[in-house]
Structure formats: C-alpha cells, structure tokens
Coordinates of N, CA and C in Angstrom, one line a residue:
X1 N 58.0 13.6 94.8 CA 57.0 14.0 93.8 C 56.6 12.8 93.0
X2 N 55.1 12.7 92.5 CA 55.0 11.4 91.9 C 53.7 12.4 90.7
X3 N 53.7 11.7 89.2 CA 53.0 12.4 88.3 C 52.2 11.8 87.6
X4 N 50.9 11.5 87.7 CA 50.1 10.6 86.7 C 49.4 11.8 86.0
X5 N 49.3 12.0 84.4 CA 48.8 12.7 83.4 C 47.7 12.0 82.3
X6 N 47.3 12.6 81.6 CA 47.0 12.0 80.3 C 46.2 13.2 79.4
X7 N 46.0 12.9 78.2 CA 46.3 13.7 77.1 C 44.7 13.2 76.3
X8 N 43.8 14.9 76.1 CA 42.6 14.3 75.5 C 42.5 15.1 74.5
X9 N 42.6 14.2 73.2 CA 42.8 14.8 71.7 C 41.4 15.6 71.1
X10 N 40.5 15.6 71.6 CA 39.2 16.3 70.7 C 39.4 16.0 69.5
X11 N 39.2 17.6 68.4 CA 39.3 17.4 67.2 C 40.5 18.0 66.3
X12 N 40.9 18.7 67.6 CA 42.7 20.1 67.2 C 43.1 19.2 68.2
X13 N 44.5 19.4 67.5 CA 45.8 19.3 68.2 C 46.4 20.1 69.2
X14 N 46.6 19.7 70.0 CA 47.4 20.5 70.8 C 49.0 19.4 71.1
X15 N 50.1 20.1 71.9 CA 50.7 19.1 71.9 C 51.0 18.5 73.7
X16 N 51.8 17.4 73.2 CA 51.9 17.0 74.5 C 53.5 17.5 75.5
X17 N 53.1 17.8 76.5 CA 54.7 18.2 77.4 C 55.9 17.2 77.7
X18 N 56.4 17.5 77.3 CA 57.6 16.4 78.1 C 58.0 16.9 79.8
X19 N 58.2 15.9 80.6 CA 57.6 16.2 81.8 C 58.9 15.0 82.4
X20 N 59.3 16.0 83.1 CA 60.8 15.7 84.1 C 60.9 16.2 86.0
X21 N 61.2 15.1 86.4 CA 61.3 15.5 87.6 C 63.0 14.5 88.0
X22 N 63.7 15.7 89.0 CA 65.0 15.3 88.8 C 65.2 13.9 89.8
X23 N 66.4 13.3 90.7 CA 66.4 12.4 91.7 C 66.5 12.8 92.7
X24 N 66.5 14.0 93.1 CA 66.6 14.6 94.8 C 65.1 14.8 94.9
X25 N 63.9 15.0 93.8 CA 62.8 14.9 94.1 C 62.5 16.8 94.0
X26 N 63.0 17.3 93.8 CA 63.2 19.2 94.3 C 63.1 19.9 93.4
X27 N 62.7 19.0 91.8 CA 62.8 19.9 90.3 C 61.3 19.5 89.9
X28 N 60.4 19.9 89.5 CA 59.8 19.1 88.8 C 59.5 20.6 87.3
X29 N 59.5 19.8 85.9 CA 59.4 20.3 85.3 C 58.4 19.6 83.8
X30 N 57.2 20.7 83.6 CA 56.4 20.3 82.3 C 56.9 20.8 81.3
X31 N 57.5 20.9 79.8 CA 57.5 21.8 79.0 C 56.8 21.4 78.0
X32 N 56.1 22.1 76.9 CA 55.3 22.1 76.0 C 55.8 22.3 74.8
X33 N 56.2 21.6 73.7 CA 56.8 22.2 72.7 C 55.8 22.9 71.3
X34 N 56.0 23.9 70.9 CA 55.2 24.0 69.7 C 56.4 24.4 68.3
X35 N 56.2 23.3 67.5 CA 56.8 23.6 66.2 C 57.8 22.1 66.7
X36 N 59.2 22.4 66.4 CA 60.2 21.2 66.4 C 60.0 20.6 67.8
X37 N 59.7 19.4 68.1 CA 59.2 19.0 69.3 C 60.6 18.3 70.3
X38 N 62.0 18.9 69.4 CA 63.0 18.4 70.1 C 63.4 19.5 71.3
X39 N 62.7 20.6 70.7 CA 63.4 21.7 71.9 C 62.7 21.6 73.3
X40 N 61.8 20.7 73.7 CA 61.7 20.4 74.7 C 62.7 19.7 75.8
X41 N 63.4 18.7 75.0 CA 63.9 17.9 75.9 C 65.4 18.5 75.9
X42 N 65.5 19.6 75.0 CA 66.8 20.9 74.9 C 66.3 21.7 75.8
X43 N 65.4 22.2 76.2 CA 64.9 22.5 77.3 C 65.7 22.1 78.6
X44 N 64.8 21.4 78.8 CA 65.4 20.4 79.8 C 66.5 20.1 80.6
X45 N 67.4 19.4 79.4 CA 68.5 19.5 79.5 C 69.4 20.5 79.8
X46 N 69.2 21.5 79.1 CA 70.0 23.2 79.3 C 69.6 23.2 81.0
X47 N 68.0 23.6 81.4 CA 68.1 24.5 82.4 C 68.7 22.8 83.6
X48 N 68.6 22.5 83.3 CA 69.0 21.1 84.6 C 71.0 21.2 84.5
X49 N 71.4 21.1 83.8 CA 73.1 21.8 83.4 C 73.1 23.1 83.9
X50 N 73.0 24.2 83.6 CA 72.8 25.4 84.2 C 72.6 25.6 85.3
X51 N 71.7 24.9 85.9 CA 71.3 25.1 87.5 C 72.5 23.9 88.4
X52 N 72.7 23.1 87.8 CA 74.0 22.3 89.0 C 75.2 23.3 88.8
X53 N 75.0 23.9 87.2 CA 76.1 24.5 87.4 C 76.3 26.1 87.8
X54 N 75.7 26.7 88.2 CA 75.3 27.4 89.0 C 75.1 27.3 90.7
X55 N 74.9 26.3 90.7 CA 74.8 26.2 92.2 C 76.3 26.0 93.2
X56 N 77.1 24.8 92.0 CA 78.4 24.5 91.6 C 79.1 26.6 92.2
X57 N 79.1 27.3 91.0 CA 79.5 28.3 90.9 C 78.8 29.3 90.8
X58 N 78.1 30.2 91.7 CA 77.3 31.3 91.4 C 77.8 32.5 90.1
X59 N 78.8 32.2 89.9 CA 80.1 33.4 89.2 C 79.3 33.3 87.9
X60 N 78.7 32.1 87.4 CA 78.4 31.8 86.1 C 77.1 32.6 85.4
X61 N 76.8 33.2 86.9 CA 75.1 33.6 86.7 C 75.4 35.2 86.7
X62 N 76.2 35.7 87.1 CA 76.7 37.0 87.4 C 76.5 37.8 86.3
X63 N 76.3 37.5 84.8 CA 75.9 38.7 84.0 C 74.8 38.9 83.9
X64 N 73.7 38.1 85.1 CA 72.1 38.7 84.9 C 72.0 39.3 86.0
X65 N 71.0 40.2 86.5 CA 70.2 40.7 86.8 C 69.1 41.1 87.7
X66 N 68.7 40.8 88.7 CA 67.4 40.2 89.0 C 66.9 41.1 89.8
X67 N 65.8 41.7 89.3 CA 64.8 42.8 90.0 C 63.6 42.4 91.0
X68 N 63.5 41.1 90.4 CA 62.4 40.2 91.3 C 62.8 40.3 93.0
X69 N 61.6 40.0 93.9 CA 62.0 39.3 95.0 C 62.3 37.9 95.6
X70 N 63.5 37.5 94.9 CA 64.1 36.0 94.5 C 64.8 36.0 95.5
X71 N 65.1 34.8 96.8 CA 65.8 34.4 97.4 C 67.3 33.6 96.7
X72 N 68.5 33.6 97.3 CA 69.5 33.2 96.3 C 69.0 32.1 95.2
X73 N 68.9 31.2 96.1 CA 68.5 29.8 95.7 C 67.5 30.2 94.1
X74 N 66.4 31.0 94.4 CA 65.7 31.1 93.1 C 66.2 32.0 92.1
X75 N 67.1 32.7 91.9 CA 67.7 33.6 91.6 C 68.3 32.9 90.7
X76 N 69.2 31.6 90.9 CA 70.4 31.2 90.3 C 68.7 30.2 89.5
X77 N 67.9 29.8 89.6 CA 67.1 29.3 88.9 C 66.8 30.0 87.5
X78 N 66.1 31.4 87.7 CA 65.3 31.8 86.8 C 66.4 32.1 86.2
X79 N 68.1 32.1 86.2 CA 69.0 32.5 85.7 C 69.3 31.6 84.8
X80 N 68.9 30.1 85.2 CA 69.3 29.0 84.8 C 68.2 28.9 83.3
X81 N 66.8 29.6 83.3 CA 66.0 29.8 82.6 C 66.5 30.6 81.7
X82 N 66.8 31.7 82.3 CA 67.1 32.6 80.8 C 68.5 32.2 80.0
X83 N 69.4 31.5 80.9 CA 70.6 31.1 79.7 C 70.5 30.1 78.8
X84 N 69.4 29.4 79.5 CA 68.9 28.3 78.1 C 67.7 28.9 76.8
X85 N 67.1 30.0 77.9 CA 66.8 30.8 76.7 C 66.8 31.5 75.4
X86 N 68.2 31.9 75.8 CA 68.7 32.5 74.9 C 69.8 31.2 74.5
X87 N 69.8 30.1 74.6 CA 70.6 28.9 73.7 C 69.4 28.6 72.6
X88 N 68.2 28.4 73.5 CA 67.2 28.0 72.3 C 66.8 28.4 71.3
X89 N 66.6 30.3 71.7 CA 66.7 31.2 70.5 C 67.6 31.2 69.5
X90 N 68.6 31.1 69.7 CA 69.9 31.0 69.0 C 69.5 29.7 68.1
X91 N 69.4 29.0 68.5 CA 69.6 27.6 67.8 C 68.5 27.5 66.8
X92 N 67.2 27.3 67.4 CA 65.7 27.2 67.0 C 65.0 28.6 65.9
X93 N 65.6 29.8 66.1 CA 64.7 30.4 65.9 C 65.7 32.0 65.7
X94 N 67.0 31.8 65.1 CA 68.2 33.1 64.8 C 67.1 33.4 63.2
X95 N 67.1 32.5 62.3 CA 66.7 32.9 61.1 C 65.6 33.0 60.8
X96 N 64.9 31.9 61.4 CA 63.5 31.8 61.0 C 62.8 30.8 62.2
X97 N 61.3 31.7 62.4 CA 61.0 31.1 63.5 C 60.6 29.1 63.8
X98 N 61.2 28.6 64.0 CA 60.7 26.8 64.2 C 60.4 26.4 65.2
X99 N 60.7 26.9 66.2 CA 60.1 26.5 68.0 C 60.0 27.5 68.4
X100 N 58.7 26.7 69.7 CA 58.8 27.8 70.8 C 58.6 26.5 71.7
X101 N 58.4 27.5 73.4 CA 58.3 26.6 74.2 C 57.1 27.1 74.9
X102 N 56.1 26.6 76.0 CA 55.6 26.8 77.3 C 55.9 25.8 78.4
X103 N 56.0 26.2 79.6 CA 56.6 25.5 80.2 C 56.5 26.0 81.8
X104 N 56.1 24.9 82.9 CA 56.2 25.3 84.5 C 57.4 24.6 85.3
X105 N 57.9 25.0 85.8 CA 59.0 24.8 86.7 C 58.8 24.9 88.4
X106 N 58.7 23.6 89.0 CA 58.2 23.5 90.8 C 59.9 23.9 91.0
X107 N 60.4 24.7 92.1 CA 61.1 24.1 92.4 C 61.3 24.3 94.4
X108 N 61.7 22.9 94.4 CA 60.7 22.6 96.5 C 62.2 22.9 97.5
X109 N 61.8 23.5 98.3 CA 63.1 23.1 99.1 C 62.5 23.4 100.7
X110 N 62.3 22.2 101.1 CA 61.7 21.9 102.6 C 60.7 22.4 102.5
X111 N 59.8 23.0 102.5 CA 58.8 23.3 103.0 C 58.4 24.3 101.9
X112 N 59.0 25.0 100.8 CA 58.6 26.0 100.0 C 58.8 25.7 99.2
X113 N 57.6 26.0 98.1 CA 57.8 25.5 97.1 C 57.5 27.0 95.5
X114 N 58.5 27.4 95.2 CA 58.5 28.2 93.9 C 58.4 27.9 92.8
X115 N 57.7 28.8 91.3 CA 57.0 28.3 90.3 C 57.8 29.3 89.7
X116 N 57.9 28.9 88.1 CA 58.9 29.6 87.1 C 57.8 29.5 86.1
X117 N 57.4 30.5 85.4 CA 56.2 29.8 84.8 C 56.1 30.6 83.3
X118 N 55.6 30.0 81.9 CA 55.9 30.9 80.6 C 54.7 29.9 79.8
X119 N 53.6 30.6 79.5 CA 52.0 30.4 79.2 C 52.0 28.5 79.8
X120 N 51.5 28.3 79.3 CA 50.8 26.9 79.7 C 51.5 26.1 80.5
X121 N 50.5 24.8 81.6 CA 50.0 24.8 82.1 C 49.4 25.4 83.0
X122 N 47.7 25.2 83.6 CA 47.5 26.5 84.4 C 48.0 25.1 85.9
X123 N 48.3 26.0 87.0 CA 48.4 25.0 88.2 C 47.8 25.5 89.3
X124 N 47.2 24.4 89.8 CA 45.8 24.5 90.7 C 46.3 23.8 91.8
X125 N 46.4 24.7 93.1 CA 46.7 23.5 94.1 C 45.6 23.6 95.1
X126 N 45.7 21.9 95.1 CA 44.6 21.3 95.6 C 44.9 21.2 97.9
X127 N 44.1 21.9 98.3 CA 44.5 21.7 99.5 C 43.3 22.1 100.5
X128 N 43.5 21.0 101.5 CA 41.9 20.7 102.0 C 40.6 21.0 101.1
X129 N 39.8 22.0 101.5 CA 38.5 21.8 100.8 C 38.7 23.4 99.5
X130 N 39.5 23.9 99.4 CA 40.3 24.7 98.9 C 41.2 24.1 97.4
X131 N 40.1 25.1 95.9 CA 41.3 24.7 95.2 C 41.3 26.0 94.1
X132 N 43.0 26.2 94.5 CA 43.2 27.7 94.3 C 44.4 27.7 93.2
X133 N 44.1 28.1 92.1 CA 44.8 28.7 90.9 C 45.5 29.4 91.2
X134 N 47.3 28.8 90.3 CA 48.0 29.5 90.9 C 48.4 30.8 89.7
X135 N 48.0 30.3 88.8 CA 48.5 31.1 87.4 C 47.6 30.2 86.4
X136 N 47.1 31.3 85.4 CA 46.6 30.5 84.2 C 46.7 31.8 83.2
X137 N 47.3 31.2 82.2 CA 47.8 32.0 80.8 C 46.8 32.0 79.9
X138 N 46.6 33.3 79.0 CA 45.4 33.3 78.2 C 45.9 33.6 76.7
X139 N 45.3 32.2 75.7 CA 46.1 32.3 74.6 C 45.2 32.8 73.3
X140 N 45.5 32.7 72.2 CA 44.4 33.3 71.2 C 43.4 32.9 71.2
X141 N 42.9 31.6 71.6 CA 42.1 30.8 70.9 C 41.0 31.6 71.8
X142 N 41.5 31.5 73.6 CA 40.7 32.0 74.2 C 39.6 33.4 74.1
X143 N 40.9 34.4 73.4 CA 40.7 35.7 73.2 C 39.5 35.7 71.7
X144 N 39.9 34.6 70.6 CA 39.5 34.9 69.2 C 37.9 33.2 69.1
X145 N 37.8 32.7 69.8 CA 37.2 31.9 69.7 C 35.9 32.6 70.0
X146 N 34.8 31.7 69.9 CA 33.1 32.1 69.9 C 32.5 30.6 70.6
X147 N 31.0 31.5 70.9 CA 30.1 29.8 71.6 C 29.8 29.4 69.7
X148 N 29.9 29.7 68.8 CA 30.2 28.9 67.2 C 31.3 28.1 67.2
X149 N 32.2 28.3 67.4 CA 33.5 28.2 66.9 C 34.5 28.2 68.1
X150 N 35.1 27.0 67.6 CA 36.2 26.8 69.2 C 37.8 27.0 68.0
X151 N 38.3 27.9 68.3 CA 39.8 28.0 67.4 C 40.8 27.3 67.9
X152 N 41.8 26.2 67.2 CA 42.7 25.6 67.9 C 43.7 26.8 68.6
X153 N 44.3 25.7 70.1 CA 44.9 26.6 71.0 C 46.4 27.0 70.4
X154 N 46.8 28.5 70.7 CA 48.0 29.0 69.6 C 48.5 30.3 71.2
X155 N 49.3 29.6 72.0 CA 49.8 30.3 72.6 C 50.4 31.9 72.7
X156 N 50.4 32.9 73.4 CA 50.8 34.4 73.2 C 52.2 34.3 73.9
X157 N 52.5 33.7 74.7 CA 53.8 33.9 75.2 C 54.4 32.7 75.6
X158 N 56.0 32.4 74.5 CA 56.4 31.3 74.5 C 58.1 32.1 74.4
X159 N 58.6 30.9 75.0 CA 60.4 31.1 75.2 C 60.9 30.3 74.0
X160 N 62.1 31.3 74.0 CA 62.9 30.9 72.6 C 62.8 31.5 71.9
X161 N 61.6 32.2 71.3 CA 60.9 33.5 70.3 C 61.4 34.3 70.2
X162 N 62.0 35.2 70.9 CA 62.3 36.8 71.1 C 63.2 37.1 72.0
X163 N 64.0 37.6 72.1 CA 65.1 38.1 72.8 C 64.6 38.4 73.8
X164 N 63.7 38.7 74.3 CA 63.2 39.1 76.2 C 62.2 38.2 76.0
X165 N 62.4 38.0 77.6 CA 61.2 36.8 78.2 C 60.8 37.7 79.2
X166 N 59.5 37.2 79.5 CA 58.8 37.8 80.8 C 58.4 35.8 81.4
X167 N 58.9 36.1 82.8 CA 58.9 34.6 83.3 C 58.0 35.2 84.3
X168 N 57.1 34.5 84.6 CA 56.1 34.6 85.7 C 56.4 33.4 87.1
X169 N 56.5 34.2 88.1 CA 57.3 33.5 89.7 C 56.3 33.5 90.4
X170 N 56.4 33.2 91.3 CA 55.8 33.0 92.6 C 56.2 31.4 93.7
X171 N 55.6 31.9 95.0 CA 56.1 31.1 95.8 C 55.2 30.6 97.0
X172 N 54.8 29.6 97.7 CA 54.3 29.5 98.5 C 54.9 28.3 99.8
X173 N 53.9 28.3 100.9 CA 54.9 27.3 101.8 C 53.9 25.8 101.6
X174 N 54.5 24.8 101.4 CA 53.7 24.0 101.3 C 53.3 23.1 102.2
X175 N 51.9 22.6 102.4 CA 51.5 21.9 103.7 C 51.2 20.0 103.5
X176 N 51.1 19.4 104.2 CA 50.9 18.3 104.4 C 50.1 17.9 103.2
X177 N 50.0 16.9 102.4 CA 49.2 16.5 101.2 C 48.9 16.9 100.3
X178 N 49.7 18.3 100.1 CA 49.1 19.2 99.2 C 49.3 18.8 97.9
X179 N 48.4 18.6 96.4 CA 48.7 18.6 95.5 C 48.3 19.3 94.9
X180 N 48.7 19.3 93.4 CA 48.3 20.1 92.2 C 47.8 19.4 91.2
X181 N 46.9 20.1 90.2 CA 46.0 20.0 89.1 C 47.4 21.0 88.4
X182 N 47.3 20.0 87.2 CA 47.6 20.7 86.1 C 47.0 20.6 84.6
X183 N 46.6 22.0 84.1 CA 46.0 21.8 83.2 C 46.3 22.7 81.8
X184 N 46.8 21.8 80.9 CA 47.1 22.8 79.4 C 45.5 22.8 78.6
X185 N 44.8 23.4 78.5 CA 43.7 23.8 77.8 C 43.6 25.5 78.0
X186 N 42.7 25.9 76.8 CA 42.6 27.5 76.7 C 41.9 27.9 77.7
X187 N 40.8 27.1 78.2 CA 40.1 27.7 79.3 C 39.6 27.0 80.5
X188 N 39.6 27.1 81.3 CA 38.8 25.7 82.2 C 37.5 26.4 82.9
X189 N 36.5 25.6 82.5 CA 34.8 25.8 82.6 C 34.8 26.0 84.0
X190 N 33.6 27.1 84.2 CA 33.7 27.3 85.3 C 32.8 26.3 86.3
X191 N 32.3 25.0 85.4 CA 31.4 24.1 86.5 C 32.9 23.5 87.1
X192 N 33.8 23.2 86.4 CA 34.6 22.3 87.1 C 34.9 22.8 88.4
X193 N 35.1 23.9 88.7 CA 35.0 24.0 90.0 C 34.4 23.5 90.9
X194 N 33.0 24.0 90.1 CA 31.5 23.6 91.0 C 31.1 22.3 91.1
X195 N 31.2 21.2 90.3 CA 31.4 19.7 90.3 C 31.9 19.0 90.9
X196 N 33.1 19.2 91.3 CA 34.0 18.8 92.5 C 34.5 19.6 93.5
X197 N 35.1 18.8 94.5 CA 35.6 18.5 95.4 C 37.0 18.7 95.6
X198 N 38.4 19.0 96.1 CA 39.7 18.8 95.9 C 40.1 17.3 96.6
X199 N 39.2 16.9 97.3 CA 39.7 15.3 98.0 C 38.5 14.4 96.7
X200 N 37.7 15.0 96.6 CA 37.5 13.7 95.7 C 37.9 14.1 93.7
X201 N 38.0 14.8 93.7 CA 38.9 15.0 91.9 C 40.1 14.0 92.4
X202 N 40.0 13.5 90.5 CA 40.2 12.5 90.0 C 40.9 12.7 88.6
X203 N 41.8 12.2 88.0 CA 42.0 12.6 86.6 C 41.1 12.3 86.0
X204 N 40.1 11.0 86.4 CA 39.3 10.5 85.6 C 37.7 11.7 85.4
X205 N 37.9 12.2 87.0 CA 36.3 13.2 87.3 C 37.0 14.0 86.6
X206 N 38.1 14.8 86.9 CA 38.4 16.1 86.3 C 38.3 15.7 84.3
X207 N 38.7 14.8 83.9 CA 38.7 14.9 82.8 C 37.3 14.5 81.9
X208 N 36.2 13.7 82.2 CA 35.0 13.9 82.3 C 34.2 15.2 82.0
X209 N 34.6 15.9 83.3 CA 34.0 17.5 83.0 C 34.5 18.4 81.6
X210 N 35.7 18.7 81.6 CA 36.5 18.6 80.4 C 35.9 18.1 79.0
X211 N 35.9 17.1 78.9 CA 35.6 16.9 77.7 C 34.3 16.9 77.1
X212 N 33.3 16.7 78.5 CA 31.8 16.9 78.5 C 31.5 18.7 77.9
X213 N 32.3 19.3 78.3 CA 32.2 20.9 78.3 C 32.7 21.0 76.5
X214 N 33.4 20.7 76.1 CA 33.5 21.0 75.0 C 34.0 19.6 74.1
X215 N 33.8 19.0 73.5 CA 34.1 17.6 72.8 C 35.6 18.3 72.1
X216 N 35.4 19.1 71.3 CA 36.5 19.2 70.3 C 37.6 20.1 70.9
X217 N 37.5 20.2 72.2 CA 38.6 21.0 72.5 C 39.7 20.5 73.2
X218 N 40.9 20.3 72.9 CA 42.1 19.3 73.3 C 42.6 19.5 75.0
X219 N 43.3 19.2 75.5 CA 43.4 19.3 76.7 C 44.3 17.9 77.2
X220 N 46.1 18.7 78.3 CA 46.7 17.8 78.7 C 46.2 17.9 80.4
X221 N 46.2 16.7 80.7 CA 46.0 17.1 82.4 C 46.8 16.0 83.1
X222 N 47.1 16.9 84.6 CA 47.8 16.0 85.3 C 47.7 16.2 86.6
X223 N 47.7 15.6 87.6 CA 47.6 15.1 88.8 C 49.2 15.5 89.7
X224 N 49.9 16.2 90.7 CA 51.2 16.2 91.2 C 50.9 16.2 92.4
X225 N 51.5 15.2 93.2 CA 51.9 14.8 94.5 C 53.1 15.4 94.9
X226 N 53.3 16.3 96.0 CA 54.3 16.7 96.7 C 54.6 15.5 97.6
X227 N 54.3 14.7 98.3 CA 54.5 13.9 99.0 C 55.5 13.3 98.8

C-alpha cells in the first residue's frame, strides 16, 4: 500500500487524519480527530494492540457478539474496534464530552479487501473506466447548509461519544491496480465525476475541481495504491 494526500483549508476548519498503515502492508488506517486531537493516534494504537492481540488469542474477543456476515479474520477486527471504543469513551468523554473520532479501516488479505468504516472519509475505488463509491457519510453541514451559506463540516456519527457504535462494513475482491480516492469533505460535486477519468485523476485534477466548486469549503484528499 502506498499513500499520497493533502489537505485544502478554504475558509472553515476541518481537521486533518492521522493516517497509518502497518509493515505486512494488510492495515491501512485514516482516523479524523474532532476535539482533543490526541485520540487519534489512541486510536490507533488501541485497535493495532487489540487486533495482534486477538489474533494472538481469539478468547480475548469472546465477550462480543457479532450479527454481521464477518468471516473470522473480520470478526476479531471490528472487535478490535469496539474494545478501543469503549477505552476512548472512557477516557475522552466518561464526564464531559472532548473527543470524538471518524475513521476508515482497509483491511487486505490476498485478494480481499474489507472496510470498517464510522462517518468520514468517503472511499471511491478507482478501477478501469469505473469509479464507484464505496460509502459516503452525510454530516450537518450537508443536511443544514444552503446555495447562501456553506456551514462548517460537524460530523453525525463519531466513536468514542456514546456507548453504542454503529460501524459500517463491507467487502470486496480486489483486482489488478485498483485504487482508491479518498475524500473528507461534506459533499463531492457531482461534475467531479463528470470531469474525469479514473486513469487520468490526479490529486492535483481531483483537487482542482474541489476547490473550484466551492472556495470556502475545506476538504482532506488522498490517493491509495493497493499495489
């Protein structure tokens, strides 16, 4: 996996992800922090401990649950998600609310590749003449903004907040060159589609259209090579 990004400030803030990918190449992880910007890389840390240790010991995962159609392998993942979940709540947010998180999770194993996903970024994968959204989260700004008025972006569903999480999954098999677009903004205009190409987008084209579409509206984007 290889990741070139960059970060376009408009006139709101939005923030930037901390972005990990492990050394077997088989993790890759964005997370977004809103409020204390340490709980990102507590993020991180948790579910990457959890999951060796989990894999280590399945016994560890054994007081959750899982209704989904998760193969082991993902199973002991989204497990690995909710027990840092509930460390972050605890820590960040028992008394009074200070963090939250949004955040995507690849995780590849030969040929398939599964997504763990909780509001932002949306991921777009790019393949042949085909470029197909795999999830995109819809936050206030999108819901409460106007063609007057662009409202800075204030996410609806973030981990750490609240005692239940709803994690959004899915899975696909992955083919020769395939990459992904990723994009933290509230909305993505519907020329970007129509402007490009999936062989010729560029962080530079994609980001272009972006900021041409609305000047003041912030936006992280990034580029992921499965390769």
């Amino acid at each position: 996996m290889k990741i070139t990004d960059r970060s376009y400030g408009g006139k709101i803030f939005r923030p930037h992800p901390e972005v990990f990918i492990n050394d077997e190449q088989t993790l890759f992880i964005a997370a977004t922090p809103w409020g204390q910007s340490a709980i990102a890389k507590d993020f991180i840390d948790l579910v990457t401990d959890y999951w060796r240790d989990a894999i280590n010991d399945p016994q560890k995962t054994s007081v959750y649950q899982s209704g989904d159609v998760l193969d082991a392998q993902e199973h002991l993942f989204k497990m690995s998600i909710l027990a840092a979940h509930e460390d972050i709540h605890d820590k960040y947010n028992d008394g009074e609310l200070l963090a939250g998180l949004e955040f995507v999770c690849f995780l590849k194993h030969n040929n398939k590749l599964s997504w763990f996903q909780v509001g932002a970024p949306t991921a777009v994968l790019l393949r042949n003449n085909a470029m197909t959204p795999l999830f995109h989260p819809v936050d206030f700004s999108f819901d409460f903004s106007t063609p007057q008025e662009t409202l800075p972006p204030l996410p609806k569903e973030l981990l750490g907040l609240q005692k239940q999480l709803q994690i959004y999954t899915g899975k696909i098999r992955l083919q020769e060159h395939d990459r992904f677009l990723l994009v933290s903004r509230s909305y993505i205009p519907s020329q970007f589609f129509q402007n490009q190409t999936p062989e010729s987008l560029s962080l530079d084209s994609a980001t272009a259209i972006l900021a041409q579409e609305n000047q003041e509206h912030p936006f992280w984007i990034a580029l992921l090579l499965m390769d």
